[in-house]
mmCIF file with all atom_site columns, C-alpha atoms in Angstrom:
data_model
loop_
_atom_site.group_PDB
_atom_site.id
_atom_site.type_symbol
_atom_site.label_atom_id
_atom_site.label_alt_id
_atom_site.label_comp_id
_atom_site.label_asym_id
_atom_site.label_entity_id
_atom_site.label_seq_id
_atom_site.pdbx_PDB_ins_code
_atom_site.Cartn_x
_atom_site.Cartn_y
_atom_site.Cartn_z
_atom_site.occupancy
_atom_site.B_iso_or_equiv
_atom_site.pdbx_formal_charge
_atom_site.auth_seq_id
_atom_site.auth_comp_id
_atom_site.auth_asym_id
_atom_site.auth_atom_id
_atom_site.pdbx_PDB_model_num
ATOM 1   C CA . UNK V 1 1   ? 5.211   -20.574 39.224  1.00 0.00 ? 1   UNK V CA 1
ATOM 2   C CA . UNK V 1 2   ? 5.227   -23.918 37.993  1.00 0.00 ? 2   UNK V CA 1
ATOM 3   C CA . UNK V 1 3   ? 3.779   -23.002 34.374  1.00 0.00 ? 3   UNK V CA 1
ATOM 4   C CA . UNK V 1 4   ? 6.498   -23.726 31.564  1.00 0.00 ? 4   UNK V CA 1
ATOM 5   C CA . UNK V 1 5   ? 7.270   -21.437 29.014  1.00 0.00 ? 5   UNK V CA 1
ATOM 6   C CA . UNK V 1 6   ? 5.126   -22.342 26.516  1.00 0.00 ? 6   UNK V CA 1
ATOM 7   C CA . UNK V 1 7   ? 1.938   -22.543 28.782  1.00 0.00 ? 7   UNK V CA 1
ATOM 8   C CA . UNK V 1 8   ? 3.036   -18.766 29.595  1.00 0.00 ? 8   UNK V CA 1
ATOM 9   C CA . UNK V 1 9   ? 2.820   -18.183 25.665  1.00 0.00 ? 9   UNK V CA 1
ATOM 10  C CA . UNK V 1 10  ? -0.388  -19.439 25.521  1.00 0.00 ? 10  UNK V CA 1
ATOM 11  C CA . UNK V 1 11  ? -2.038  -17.525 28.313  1.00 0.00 ? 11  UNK V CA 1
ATOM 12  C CA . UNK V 1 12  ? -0.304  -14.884 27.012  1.00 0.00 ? 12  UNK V CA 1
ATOM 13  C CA . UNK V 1 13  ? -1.809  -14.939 23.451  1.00 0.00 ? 13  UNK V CA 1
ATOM 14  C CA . UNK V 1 14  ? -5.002  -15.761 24.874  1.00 0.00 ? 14  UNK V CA 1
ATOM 15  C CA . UNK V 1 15  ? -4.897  -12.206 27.020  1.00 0.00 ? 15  UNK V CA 1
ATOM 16  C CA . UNK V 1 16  ? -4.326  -10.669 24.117  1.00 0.00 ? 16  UNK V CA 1
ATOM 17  C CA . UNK V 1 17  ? -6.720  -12.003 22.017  1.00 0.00 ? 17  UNK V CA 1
ATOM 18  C CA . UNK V 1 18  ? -9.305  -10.611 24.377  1.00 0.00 ? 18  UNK V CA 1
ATOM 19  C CA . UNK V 1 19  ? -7.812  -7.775  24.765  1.00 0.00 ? 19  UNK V CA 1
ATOM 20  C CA . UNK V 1 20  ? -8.206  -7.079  21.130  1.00 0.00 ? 20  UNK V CA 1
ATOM 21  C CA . UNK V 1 21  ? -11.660 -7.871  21.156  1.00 0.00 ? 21  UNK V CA 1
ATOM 22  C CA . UNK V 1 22  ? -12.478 -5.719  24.026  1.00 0.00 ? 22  UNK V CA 1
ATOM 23  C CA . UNK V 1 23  ? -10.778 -2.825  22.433  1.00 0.00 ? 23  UNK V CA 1
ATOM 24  C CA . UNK V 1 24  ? -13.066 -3.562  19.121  1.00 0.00 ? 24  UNK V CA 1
ATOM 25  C CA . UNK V 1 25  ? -16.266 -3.887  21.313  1.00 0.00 ? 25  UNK V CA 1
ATOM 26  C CA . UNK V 1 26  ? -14.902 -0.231  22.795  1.00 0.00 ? 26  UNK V CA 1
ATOM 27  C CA . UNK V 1 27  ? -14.684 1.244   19.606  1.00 0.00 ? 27  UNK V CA 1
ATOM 28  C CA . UNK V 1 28  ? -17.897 0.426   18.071  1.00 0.00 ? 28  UNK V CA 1
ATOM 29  C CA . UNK V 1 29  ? -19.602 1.567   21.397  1.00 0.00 ? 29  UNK V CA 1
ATOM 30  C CA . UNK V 1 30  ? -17.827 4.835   20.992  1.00 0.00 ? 30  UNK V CA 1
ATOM 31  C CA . UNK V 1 31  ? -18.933 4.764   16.796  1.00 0.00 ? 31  UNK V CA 1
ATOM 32  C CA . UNK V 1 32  ? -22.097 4.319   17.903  1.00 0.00 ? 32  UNK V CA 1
ATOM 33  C CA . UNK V 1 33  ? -22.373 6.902   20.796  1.00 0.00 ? 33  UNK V CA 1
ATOM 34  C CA . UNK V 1 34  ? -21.032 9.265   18.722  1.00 0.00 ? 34  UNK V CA 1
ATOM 35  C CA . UNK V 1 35  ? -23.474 8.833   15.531  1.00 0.00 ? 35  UNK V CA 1
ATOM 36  C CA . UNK V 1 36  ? -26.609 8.824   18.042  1.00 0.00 ? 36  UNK V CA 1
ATOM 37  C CA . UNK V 1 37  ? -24.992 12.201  19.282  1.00 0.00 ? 37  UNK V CA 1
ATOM 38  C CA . UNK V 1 38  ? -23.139 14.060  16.625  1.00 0.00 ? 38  UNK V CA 1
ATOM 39  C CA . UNK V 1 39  ? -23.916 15.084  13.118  1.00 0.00 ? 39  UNK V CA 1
ATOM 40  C CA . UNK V 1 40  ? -21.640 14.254  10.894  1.00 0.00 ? 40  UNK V CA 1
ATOM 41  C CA . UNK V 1 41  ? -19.861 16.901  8.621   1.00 0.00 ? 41  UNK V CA 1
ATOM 42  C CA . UNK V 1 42  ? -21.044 15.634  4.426   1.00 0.00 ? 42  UNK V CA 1
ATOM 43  C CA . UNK V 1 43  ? -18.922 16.643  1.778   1.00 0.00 ? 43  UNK V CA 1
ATOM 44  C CA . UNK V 1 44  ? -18.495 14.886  -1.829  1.00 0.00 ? 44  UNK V CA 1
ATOM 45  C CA . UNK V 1 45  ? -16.235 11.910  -1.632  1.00 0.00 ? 45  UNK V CA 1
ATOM 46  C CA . UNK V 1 46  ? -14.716 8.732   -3.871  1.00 0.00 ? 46  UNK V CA 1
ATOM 47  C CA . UNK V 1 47  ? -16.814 5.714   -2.271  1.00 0.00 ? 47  UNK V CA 1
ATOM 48  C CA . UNK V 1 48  ? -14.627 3.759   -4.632  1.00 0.00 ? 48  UNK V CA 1
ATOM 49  C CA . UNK V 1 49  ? -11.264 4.949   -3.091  1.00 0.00 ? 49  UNK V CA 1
ATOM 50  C CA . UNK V 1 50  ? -12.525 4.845   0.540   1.00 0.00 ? 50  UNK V CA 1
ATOM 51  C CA . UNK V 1 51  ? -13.624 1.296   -0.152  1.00 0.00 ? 51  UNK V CA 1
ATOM 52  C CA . UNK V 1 52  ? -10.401 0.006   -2.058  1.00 0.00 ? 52  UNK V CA 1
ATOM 53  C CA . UNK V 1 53  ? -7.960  1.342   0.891   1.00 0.00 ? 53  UNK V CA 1
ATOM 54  C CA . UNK V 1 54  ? -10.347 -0.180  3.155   1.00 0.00 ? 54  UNK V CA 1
ATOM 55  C CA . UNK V 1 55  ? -10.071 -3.637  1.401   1.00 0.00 ? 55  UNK V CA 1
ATOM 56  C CA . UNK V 1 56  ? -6.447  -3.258  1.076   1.00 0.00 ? 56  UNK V CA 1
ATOM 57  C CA . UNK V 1 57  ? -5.731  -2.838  4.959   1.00 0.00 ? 57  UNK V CA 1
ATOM 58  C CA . UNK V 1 58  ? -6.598  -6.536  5.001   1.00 0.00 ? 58  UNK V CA 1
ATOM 59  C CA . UNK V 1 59  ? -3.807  -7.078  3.671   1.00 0.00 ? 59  UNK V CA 1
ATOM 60  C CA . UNK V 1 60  ? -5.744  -10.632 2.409   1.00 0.00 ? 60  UNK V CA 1
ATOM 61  C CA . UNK V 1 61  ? -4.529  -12.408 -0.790  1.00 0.00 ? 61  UNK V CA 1
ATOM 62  C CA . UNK V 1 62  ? -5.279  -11.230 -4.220  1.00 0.00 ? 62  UNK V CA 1
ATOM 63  C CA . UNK V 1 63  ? -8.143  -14.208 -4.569  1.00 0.00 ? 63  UNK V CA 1
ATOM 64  C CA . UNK V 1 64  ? -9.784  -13.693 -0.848  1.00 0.00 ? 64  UNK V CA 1
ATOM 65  C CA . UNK V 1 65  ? -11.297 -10.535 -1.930  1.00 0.00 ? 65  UNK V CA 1
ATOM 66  C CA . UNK V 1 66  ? -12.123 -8.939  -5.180  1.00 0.00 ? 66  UNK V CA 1
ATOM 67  C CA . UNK V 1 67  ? -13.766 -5.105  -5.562  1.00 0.00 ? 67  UNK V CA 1
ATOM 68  C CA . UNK V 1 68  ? -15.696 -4.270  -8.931  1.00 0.00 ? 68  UNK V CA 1
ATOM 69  C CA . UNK V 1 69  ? -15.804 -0.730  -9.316  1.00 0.00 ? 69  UNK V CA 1
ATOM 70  C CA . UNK V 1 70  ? -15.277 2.265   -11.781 1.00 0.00 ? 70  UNK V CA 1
ATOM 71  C CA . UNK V 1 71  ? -12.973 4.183   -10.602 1.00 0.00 ? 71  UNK V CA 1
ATOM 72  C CA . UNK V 1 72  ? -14.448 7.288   -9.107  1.00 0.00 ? 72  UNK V CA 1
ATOM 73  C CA . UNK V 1 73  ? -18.130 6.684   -7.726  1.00 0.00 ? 73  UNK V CA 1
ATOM 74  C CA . UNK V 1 74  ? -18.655 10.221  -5.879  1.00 0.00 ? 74  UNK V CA 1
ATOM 75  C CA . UNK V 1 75  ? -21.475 10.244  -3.008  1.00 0.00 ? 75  UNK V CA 1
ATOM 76  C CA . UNK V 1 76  ? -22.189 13.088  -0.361  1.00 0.00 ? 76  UNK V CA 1
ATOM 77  C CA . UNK V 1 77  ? -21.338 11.622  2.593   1.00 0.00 ? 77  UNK V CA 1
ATOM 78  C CA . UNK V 1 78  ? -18.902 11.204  5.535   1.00 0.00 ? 78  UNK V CA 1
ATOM 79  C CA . UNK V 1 79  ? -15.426 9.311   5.051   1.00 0.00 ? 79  UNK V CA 1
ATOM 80  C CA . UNK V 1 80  ? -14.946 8.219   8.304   1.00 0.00 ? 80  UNK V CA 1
ATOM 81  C CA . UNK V 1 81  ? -18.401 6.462   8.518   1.00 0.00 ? 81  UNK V CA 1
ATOM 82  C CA . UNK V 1 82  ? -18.780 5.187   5.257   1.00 0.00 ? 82  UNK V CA 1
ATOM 83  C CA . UNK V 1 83  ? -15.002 3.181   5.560   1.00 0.00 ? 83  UNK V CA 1
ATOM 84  C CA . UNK V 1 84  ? -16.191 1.699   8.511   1.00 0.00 ? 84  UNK V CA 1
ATOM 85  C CA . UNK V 1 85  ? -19.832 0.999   6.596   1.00 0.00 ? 85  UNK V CA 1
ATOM 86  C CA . UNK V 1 86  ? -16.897 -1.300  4.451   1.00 0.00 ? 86  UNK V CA 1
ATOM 87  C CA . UNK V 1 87  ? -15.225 -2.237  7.363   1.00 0.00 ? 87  UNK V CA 1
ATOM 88  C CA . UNK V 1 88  ? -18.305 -3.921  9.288   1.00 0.00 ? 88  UNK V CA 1
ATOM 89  C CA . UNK V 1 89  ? -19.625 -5.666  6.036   1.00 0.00 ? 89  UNK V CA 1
ATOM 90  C CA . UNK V 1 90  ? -15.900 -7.074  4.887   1.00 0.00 ? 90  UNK V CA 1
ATOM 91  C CA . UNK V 1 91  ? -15.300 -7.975  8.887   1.00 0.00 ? 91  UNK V CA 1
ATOM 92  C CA . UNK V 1 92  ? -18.674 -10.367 8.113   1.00 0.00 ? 92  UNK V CA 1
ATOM 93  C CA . UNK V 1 93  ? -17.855 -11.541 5.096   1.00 0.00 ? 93  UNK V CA 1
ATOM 94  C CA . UNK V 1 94  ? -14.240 -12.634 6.144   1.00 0.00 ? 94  UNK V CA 1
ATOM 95  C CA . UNK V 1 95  ? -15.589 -13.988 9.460   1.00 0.00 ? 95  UNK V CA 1
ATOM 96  C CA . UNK V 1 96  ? -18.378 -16.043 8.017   1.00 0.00 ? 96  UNK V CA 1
ATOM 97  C CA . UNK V 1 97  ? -16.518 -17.505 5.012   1.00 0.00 ? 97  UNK V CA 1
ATOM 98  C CA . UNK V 1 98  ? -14.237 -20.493 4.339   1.00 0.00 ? 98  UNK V CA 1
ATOM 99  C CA . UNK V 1 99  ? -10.923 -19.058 4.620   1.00 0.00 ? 99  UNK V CA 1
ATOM 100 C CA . UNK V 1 100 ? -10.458 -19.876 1.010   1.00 0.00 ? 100 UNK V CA 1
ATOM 101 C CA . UNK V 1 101 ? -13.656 -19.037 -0.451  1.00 0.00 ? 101 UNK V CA 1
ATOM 102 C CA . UNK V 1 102 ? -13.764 -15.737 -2.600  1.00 0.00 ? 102 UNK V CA 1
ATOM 103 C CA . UNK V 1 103 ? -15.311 -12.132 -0.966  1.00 0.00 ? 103 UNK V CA 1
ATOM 104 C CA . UNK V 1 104 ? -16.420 -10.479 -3.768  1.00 0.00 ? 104 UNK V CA 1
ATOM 105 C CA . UNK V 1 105 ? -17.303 -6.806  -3.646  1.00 0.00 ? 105 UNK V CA 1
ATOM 106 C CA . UNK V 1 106 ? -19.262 -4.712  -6.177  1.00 0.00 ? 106 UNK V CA 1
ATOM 107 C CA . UNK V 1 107 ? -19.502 -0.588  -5.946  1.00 0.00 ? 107 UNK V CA 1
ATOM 108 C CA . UNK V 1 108 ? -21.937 0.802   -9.119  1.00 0.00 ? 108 UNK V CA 1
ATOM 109 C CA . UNK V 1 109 ? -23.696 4.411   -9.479  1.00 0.00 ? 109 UNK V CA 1
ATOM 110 C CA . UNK V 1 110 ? -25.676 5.869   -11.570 1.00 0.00 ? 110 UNK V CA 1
ATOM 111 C CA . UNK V 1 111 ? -27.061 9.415   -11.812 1.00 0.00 ? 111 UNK V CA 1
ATOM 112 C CA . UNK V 1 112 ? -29.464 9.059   -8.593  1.00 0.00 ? 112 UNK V CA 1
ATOM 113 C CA . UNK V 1 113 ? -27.832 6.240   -6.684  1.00 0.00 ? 113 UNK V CA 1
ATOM 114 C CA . UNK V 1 114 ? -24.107 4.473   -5.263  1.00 0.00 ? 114 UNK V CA 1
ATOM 115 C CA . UNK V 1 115 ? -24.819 0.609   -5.140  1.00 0.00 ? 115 UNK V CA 1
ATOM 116 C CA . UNK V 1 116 ? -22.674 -1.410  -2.677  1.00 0.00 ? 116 UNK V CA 1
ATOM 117 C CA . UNK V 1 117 ? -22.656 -5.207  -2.576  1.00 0.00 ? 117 UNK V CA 1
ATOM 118 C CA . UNK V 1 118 ? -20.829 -7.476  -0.636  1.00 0.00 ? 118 UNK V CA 1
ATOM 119 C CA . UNK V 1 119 ? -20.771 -10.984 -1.310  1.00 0.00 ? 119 UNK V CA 1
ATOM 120 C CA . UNK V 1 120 ? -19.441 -14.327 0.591   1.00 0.00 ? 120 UNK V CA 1
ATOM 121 C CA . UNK V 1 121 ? -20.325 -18.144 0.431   1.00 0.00 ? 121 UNK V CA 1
ATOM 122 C CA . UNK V 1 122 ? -20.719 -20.314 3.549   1.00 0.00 ? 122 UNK V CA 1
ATOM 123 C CA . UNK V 1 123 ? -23.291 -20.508 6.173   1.00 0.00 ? 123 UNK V CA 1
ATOM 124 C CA . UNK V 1 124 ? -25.782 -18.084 5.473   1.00 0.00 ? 124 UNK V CA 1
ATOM 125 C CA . UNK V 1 125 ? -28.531 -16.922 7.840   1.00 0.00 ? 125 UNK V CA 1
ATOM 126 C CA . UNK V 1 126 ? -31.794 -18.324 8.193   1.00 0.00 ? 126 UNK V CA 1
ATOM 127 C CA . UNK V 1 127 ? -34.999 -16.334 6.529   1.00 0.00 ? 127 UNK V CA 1
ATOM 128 C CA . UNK V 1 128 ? -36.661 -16.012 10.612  1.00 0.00 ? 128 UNK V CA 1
ATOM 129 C CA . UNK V 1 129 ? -32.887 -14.845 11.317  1.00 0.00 ? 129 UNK V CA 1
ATOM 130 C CA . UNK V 1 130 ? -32.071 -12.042 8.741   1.00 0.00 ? 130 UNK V CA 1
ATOM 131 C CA . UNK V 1 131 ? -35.357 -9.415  9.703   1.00 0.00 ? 131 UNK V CA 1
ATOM 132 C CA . UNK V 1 132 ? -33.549 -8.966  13.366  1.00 0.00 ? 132 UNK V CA 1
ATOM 133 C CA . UNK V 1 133 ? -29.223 -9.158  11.946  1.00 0.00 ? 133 UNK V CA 1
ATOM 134 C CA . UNK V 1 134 ? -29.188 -5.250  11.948  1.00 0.00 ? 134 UNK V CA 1
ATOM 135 C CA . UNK V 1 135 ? -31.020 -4.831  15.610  1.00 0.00 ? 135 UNK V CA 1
ATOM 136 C CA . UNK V 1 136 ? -28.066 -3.722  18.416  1.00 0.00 ? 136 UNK V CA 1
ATOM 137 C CA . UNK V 1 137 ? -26.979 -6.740  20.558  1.00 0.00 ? 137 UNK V CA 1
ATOM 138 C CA . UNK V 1 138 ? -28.636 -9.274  17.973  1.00 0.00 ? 138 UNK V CA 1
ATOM 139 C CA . UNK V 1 139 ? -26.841 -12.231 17.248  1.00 0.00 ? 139 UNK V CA 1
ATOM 140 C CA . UNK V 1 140 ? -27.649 -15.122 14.885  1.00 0.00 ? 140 UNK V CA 1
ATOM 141 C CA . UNK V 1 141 ? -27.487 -18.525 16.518  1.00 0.00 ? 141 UNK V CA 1
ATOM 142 C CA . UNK V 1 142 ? -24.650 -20.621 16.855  1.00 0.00 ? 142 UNK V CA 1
ATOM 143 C CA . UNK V 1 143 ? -24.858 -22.817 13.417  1.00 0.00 ? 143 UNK V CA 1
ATOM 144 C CA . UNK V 1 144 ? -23.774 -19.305 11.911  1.00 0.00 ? 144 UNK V CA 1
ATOM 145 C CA . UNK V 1 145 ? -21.347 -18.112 13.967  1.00 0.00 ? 145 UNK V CA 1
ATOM 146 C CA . UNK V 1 146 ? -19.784 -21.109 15.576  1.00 0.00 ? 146 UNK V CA 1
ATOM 147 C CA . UNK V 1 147 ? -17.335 -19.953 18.156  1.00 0.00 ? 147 UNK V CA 1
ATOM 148 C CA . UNK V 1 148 ? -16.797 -16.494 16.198  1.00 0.00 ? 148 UNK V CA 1
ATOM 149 C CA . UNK V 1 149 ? -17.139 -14.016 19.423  1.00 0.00 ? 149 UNK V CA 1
ATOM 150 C CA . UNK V 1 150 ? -19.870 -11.600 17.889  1.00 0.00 ? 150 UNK V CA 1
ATOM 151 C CA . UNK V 1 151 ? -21.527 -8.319  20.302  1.00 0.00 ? 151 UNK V CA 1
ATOM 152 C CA . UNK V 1 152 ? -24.050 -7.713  17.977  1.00 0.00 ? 152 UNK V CA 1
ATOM 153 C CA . UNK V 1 153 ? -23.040 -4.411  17.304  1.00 0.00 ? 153 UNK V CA 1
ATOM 154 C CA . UNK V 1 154 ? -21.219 -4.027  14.103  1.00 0.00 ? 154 UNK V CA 1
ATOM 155 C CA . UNK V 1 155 ? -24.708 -4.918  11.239  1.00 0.00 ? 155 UNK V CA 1
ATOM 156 C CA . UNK V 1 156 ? -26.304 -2.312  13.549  1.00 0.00 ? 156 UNK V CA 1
ATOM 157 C CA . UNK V 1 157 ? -23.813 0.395   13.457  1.00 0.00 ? 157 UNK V CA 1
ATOM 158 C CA . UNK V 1 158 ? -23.640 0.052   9.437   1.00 0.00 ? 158 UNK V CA 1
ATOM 159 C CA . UNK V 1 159 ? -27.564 0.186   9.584   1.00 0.00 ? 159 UNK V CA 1
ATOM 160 C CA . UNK V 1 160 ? -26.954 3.814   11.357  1.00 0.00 ? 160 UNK V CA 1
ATOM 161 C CA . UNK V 1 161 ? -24.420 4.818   9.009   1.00 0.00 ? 161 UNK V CA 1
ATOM 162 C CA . UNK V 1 162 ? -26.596 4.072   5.601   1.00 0.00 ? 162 UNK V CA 1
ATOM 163 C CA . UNK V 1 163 ? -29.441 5.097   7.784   1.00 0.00 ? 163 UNK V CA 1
ATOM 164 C CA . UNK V 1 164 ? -27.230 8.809   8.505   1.00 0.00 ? 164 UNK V CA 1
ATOM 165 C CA . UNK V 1 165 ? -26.622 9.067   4.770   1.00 0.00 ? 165 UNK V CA 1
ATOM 166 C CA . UNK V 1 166 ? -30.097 8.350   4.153   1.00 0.00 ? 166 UNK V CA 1
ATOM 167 C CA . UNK V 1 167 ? -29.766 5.481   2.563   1.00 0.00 ? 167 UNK V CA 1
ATOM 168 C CA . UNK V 1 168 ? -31.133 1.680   2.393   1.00 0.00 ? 168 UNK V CA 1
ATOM 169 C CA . UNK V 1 169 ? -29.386 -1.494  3.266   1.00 0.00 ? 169 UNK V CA 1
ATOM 170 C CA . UNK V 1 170 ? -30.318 -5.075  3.202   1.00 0.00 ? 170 UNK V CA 1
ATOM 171 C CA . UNK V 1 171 ? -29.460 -8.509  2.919   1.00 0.00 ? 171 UNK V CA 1
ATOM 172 C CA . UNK V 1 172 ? -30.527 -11.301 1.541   1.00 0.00 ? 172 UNK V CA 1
ATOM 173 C CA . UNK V 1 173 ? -29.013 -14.951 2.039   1.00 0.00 ? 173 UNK V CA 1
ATOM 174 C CA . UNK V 1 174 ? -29.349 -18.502 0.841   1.00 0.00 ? 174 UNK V CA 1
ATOM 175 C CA . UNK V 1 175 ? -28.123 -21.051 3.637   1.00 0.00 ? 175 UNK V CA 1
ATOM 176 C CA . UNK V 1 176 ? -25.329 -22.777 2.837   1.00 0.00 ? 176 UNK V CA 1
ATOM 177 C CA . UNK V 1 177 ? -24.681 -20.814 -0.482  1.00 0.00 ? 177 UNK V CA 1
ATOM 178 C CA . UNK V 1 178 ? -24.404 -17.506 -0.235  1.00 0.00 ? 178 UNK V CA 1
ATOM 179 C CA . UNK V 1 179 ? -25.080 -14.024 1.820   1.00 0.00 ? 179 UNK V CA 1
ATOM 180 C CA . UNK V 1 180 ? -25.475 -10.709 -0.197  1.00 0.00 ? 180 UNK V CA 1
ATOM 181 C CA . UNK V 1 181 ? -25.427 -7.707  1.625   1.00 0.00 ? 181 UNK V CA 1
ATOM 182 C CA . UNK V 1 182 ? -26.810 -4.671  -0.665  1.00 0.00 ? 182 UNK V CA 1
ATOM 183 C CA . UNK V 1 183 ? -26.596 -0.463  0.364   1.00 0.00 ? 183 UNK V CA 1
ATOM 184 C CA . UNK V 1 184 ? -28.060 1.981   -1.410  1.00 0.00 ? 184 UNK V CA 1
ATOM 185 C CA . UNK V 1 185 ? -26.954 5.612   -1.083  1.00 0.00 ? 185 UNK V CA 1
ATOM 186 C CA . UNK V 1 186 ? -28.201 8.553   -2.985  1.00 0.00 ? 186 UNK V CA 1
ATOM 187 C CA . UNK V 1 187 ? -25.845 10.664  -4.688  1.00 0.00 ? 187 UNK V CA 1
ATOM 188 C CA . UNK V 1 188 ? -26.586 13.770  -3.399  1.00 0.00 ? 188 UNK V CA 1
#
């Protein structure tokens, strides 16, 4: 009763801050439980489309985020899955980054293969981190994600997805430098 107006604000931006993140922690439980359960319908789509107006719902400035593609890389696959395969690696990249550093994003084919790479500076993880980051419920210690609230879930869900299209995907980091995360899809 005696909280003032602005305290009121606070609690109530706080509520819905976790409420948010509840509702994302939902929704990758339900991604999950329904890729260990359903098989997905495969038909040819543009990877590079699905990517760019996945980027662009970001809505980040012009020099946050950069995509290098050819327009038109075509993969068998699922559209739903694969933008959130874009979704979970950009969610990373903007969450451990400066705010000002440069996201840079590379899509490539070639008559067998789609390459993806996504690319950020800052922390990094540590070599005895990066064989577990796509195991459900890991998370790497502290020095990498601060006070970033991370459920472990999203690295592993984008492990299922490239793992559903029967793919490859990887990363490979330098501490303090730079994190490259690299899938591999086949074209067919």
């Amino acid at each position: 009763k005696k909280a003032s107006s602005k305290e009121l604000k606070e609690t109530l931006t706080s509520n819905l801050e976790e409420v948010d993140k509840l509702s994302k922690l939902a929704e990758m439980l339900l991604n999950l439980s329904r890729l260990d359960n359903d098989k997905l319908e495969f038909r040819l789509v543009d990877f590079s489309k699905i990517a760019e107006e996945t980027i662009c719902s970001y809505k980040q400035p012009k020099t946050r985020i950069e995509i290098l593609s050819k327009k038109q890389i075509k993969v068998k696959g699922n559209e739903i899955a694969l933008a959130d395969l874009v979704k979970i690696l950009v969610d990373n990249a903007i969450k451990y980054s400066p705010s000002d550093s440069l996201i840079s994003i590379s899509l490539s084919d070639d008559d067998k293969r789609v390459v993806l790479k996504v690319k950020n500076t800052g922390p990094g993880i540590s070599p005895e981190k990066i064989e577990h980051i796509f195991e459900r419920f890991y998370r790497a210690d502290n020095s990498r994600t601060g006070n970033k609230k991370s459920y472990g879930l999203g690295l592993s869900l984008a492990k299922k997805i490239v793992a559903l299209h029967k793919g490859q995907i990887s990363a490979k980091s330098i501490p303090d430098v730079e994190t490259i995360f690299t899938v591999i899809l086949p074209v067919n």
